[in-house]
CSV table of C-alpha atoms and ligand atoms in Angstrom, one decimal:
chain,number,residue,atom,x,y,z
J,1,MET,CA,97.4,122.0,129.1
J,2,ARG,CA,101.1,121.3,128.8
J,3,VAL,CA,102.4,118.3,127.0
J,4,ASN,CA,105.9,116.9,127.5
J,5,LEU,CA,107.2,114.4,125.1
J,6,THR,CA,110.4,113.3,123.4
J,7,VAL,CA,110.6,113.9,119.7
J,8,ASN,CA,113.5,112.4,117.7
J,9,GLY,CA,115.5,112.0,120.9
J,10,ARG,CA,114.9,115.6,122.2
J,11,PRO,CA,112.7,116.5,125.1
J,12,GLN,CA,110.0,118.9,124.0
J,13,THR,CA,107.2,120.8,125.7
J,14,ALA,CA,104.1,122.2,124.2
J,15,ASP,CA,102.0,124.7,126.2
J,16,ASP,CA,98.4,125.8,125.8
J,17,VAL,CA,97.4,122.6,124.0
J,18,TRP,CA,93.7,122.3,123.8
J,19,GLU,CA,92.0,119.0,124.5
J,20,GLY,CA,91.1,118.2,120.9
J,21,GLU,CA,94.5,119.0,119.5
J,22,SER,CA,96.2,116.2,117.6
J,23,LEU,CA,99.8,115.1,117.9
J,24,LEU,CA,100.2,116.0,114.2
J,25,TYR,CA,99.2,119.6,114.9
J,26,VAL,CA,101.7,119.7,117.8
J,27,LEU,CA,104.5,118.3,115.6
J,28,ARG,CA,103.9,120.5,112.6
J,29,GLU,CA,102.6,123.8,114.1
J,30,ARG,CA,104.1,124.0,117.5
J,31,LEU,CA,107.4,122.1,117.2
J,32,GLY,CA,108.2,123.1,113.6
J,33,LEU,CA,108.5,119.6,112.2
J,34,PRO,CA,106.5,119.7,109.0
J,35,GLY,CA,107.7,116.3,107.6
J,36,SER,CA,104.6,114.5,108.8
J,37,LYS,CA,102.0,115.6,106.3
J,38,ASN,CA,98.5,116.7,107.0
J,39,ALA,CA,96.4,115.2,104.1
J,40,CYS,CA,93.1,113.6,105.2
J,41,GLU,CA,93.2,114.2,109.0
J,42,GLN,CA,91.0,111.2,109.2
J,43,GLY,CA,93.4,108.3,109.6
J,44,GLU,CA,92.8,107.2,106.0
J,45,CYS,CA,96.0,108.1,104.1
J,46,GLY,CA,99.0,107.5,106.4
J,47,SER,CA,100.7,110.7,105.3
J,48,CYS,CA,101.1,111.6,109.0
J,49,THR,CA,102.6,108.3,110.1
J,50,VAL,CA,105.1,108.7,113.0
J,51,ARG,CA,106.3,106.2,115.6
J,52,LEU,CA,104.9,106.5,119.1
J,53,ASP,CA,106.9,104.5,121.5
J,54,GLY,CA,108.1,102.5,118.5
J,55,VAL,CA,104.6,101.8,117.1
J,56,PRO,CA,103.6,103.4,113.7
J,57,VAL,CA,100.5,105.5,114.3
J,58,CYS,CA,98.6,108.2,112.4
J,59,ALA,CA,99.5,111.3,114.2
J,60,CYS,CA,96.3,112.9,113.1
J,61,LEU,CA,94.3,110.4,115.2
J,62,VAL,CA,96.4,110.7,118.3
J,63,ALA,CA,95.4,113.3,120.8
J,64,ALA,CA,98.3,115.4,121.8
J,65,GLY,CA,97.7,114.6,125.5
J,66,GLN,CA,98.1,110.9,124.7
J,67,ALA,CA,101.7,111.6,123.8
J,68,GLU,CA,102.5,112.9,127.3
J,69,GLY,CA,105.8,111.4,128.5
J,70,ARG,CA,106.2,109.3,125.3
J,71,GLU,CA,108.7,109.0,122.5
J,72,VAL,CA,107.9,110.1,119.0
J,73,VAL,CA,110.0,109.6,115.9
J,74,THR,CA,109.2,111.5,112.8
J,75,VAL,CA,110.6,111.4,109.3
J,76,GLU,CA,113.0,114.2,110.3
J,77,GLY,CA,114.6,111.9,112.8
J,78,LEU,CA,114.6,108.8,110.8
J,79,ALA,CA,118.2,108.8,109.8
J,80,ASP,CA,119.4,109.4,113.3
J,81,PHE,CA,117.0,106.8,114.5
J,82,ALA,CA,118.3,104.2,112.0
J,83,ARG,CA,121.9,105.1,112.9
J,84,ARG,CA,121.3,104.6,116.6
J,85,ARG,CA,119.6,101.3,115.9
J,86,ALA,CA,122.5,100.1,113.7
J,87,GLU,CA,124.9,101.0,116.4
J,88,GLY,CA,123.0,98.9,118.9
J,89,GLY,CA,121.4,101.9,120.7
J,90,CYS,CA,117.8,101.9,122.0
J,91,ALA,CA,116.3,103.3,118.9
J,92,GLY,CA,113.0,101.4,119.3
J,93,GLY,CA,111.4,104.2,121.2
J,94,SER,CA,110.8,102.0,124.2
J,95,ARG,CA,111.2,103.6,127.6
J,96,ASP,CA,112.0,100.2,129.0
J,97,PRO,CA,115.7,99.4,128.5
J,98,GLY,CA,115.0,95.8,128.3
J,99,ASP,CA,112.3,96.2,125.6
J,100,CYS,CA,114.3,97.4,122.7
J,101,SER,CA,113.2,96.3,119.3
J,102,GLY,CA,115.0,95.4,116.1
J,103,ALA,CA,118.8,95.3,116.3
J,104,ALA,CA,118.9,97.2,119.5
J,105,ALA,CA,121.1,95.6,122.1
J,106,ASP,CA,120.0,95.5,125.7
J,107,ALA,CA,123.4,96.4,127.0
J,108,ALA,CA,123.7,99.5,124.8
J,109,CYS,CA,120.1,100.4,125.6
J,110,ALA,CA,120.7,100.3,129.3
J,111,SER,CA,123.5,102.8,129.0
J,112,GLU,CA,121.2,105.4,127.6
J,113,THR,CA,118.8,107.7,129.3
J,114,PRO,CA,115.2,106.7,129.1
J,115,SER,CA,114.4,109.8,127.1
J,116,GLY,CA,117.2,109.3,124.6
J,117,ALA,CA,118.6,112.7,125.6
J,118,ALA,CA,122.0,111.3,125.8
J,119,SER,CA,122.3,111.2,122.0
J,120,GLY,CA,119.9,114.1,121.4
J,121,GLY,CA,122.1,116.6,123.1
J,122,ALA,CA,119.2,118.2,124.9
J,123,THR,CA,118.9,118.8,128.6
J,124,ALA,CA,116.2,117.4,131.0
J,125,ALA,CA,114.7,120.9,130.9
J,126,GLY,CA,113.9,120.4,127.2
J,127,VAL,CA,114.4,122.9,124.4
J,128,GLY,CA,112.5,126.0,123.6
J,129,LEU,CA,110.2,126.5,120.7
J,130,ASP,CA,112.7,128.8,118.9
J,131,GLN,CA,115.5,126.2,119.4
J,132,ALA,CA,113.2,123.5,118.1
J,133,ARG,CA,112.3,125.5,115.0
J,134,ALA,CA,115.9,126.2,114.4
J,135,TRP,CA,116.9,122.6,114.6
J,136,ARG,CA,117.6,120.9,111.3
J,137,PRO,CA,117.7,117.2,110.9
J,138,LYS,CA,121.2,115.8,110.9
J,139,PRO,CA,121.2,114.2,107.4
J,140,ALA,CA,122.1,117.3,105.5
J,141,ASP,CA,124.5,115.1,103.6
J,142,PRO,CA,122.8,112.4,101.5
J,143,ALA,CA,125.4,110.0,102.7
J,144,GLU,CA,123.8,110.3,106.1
J,145,LEU,CA,120.3,109.3,105.1
J,146,ALA,CA,118.7,106.3,106.6
J,147,PRO,CA,119.0,103.1,104.5
J,148,ILE,CA,115.3,103.2,103.6
J,149,GLN,CA,115.6,106.8,102.5
J,150,LYS,CA,118.6,105.9,100.2
J,151,ALA,CA,116.7,103.0,98.8
J,152,PHE,CA,113.7,105.2,98.0
J,153,ILE,CA,115.9,107.6,96.1
J,154,ASP,CA,117.8,104.9,94.3
J,155,ALA,CA,114.6,103.0,93.3
J,156,GLY,CA,112.9,106.2,92.2
J,157,ALA,CA,110.2,105.8,94.9
J,158,VAL,CA,110.3,109.4,96.1
J,159,GLN,CA,107.2,110.3,94.2
J,160,CYS,CA,105.6,113.2,96.2
J,161,GLY,CA,106.0,114.9,99.4
J,162,PHE,CA,102.7,113.9,100.8
J,163,CYS,CA,102.9,110.1,100.8
J,164,THR,CA,106.7,109.7,101.0
J,165,PRO,CA,107.3,110.7,104.7
J,166,GLY,CA,104.7,108.3,106.0
J,167,LEU,CA,105.8,105.5,103.7
J,168,LEU,CA,109.4,105.9,104.9
J,169,VAL,CA,108.5,105.7,108.5
J,170,ALA,CA,106.2,102.7,107.9
J,171,ALA,CA,108.7,100.9,105.7
J,172,ASP,CA,111.6,101.5,108.2
J,173,GLU,CA,109.5,100.0,111.0
J,174,LEU,CA,108.7,97.0,108.8
J,175,LEU,CA,112.3,96.3,108.1
J,176,GLU,CA,113.2,96.7,111.8
J,177,ARG,CA,110.9,93.8,112.7
J,178,ASN,CA,111.1,91.8,109.5
J,179,ALA,CA,114.5,91.8,107.8
J,180,GLU,CA,113.3,89.7,104.9
J,181,PRO,CA,109.7,90.7,104.2
J,182,SER,CA,107.7,89.0,101.4
J,183,ASP,CA,105.8,91.1,99.0
J,184,ALA,CA,102.7,90.3,101.0
J,185,ASP,CA,104.4,91.5,104.1
J,186,ILE,CA,105.4,94.8,102.4
J,187,ARG,CA,101.9,95.3,101.1
J,188,GLU,CA,100.4,94.7,104.4
J,189,ALA,CA,102.8,97.0,106.3
J,190,LEU,CA,102.2,99.8,103.8
J,191,SER,CA,98.5,99.2,103.4
J,192,GLY,CA,97.6,102.2,105.5
J,193,ASN,CA,99.7,104.5,103.4
J,194,LEU,CA,97.9,105.6,100.3
J,195,CYS,CA,99.2,107.1,97.1
J,196,ARG,CA,96.5,108.9,95.2
J,197,CYS,CA,98.3,109.4,91.9
J,198,THR,CA,101.4,107.5,91.0
J,199,GLY,CA,101.3,103.9,92.2
J,200,TYR,CA,103.2,101.5,94.4
J,201,GLU,CA,105.6,99.5,92.2
J,202,LYS,CA,108.6,101.7,92.8
J,203,ILE,CA,107.8,101.9,96.5
J,204,LEU,CA,107.8,98.1,96.7
J,205,ASP,CA,111.1,98.1,94.7
J,206,ALA,CA,112.6,100.4,97.3
J,207,VAL,CA,111.6,98.3,100.3
J,208,ARG,CA,112.9,95.2,98.5
J,209,LEU,CA,116.2,97.1,97.8
J,210,ALA,CA,116.6,98.2,101.4
J,211,ALA,CA,116.0,94.7,102.6
J,212,ALA,CA,118.5,93.2,100.1
J,213,ARG,CA,121.2,95.8,101.0
J,214,ALA,CA,120.7,95.1,104.7
J,215,GLU,CA,121.1,91.4,104.0
J,216,ARG,CA,124.3,91.9,102.1
J,217,ALA,CA,125.7,94.1,104.8
J,218,VAL,CA,125.3,91.4,107.5
F,1,FES,S1,96.6,112.9,107.6
F,1,FES,FE1,96.6,111.3,109.1
F,1,FES,S2,96.0,109.5,108.0
F,1,FES,FE2,95.8,111.1,106.5
F,2,FES,S1,100.3,110.5,96.9
F,2,FES,FE1,102.4,110.7,96.7
F,2,FES,S2,103.0,109.9,94.8
F,2,FES,FE2,100.9,109.5,95.0
């Protein structure tokens, strides 16, 4: 089957998707976005966390067909997503202009296309696989990282490539809906993201740091 979805603001099409194929497989193997990690493939570790219409999900548990017509944000698009949100754009992944989350403003949302293509630079026809694979996330410059990514670096929370992408996506979503999370809030939001080796203290520090920086910036 063919699956049409929007990933990081760009319309994408995956062909010959078999019924049992996961969204994670489509992202990694078909669309060339390996940021979401494939660790347990059982919904246990959170390494594959992405946002589907704004909601954090384990991409390994989502059938690719369930993503038809929907919006996905992966760690590769996190900085652009955060930037759009900060600018008041409809970064929440909602297809309803009046249903933006976080700091998104309705007026700004309404001015965007439902697919987010206006900021993604893609056409309604989508982009080909080669183009998708050639695409590089915008934050080549560390100065362009999302605030949560900067906080992870500054707090020494980038521990390994398996847990970090999912943690970043989950932490960013937490701070979007709760600007001043308690430690309990942070632990609950990240409870589905497992580290098997290093620990969580620096990760907690990073989320606290991002929240404190956002507060100072207001
Ligand atoms: S790979 Fe999806 S939860 Fe572990
Ligand atoms: S699994 Fe990534 S640091 Fe432990």
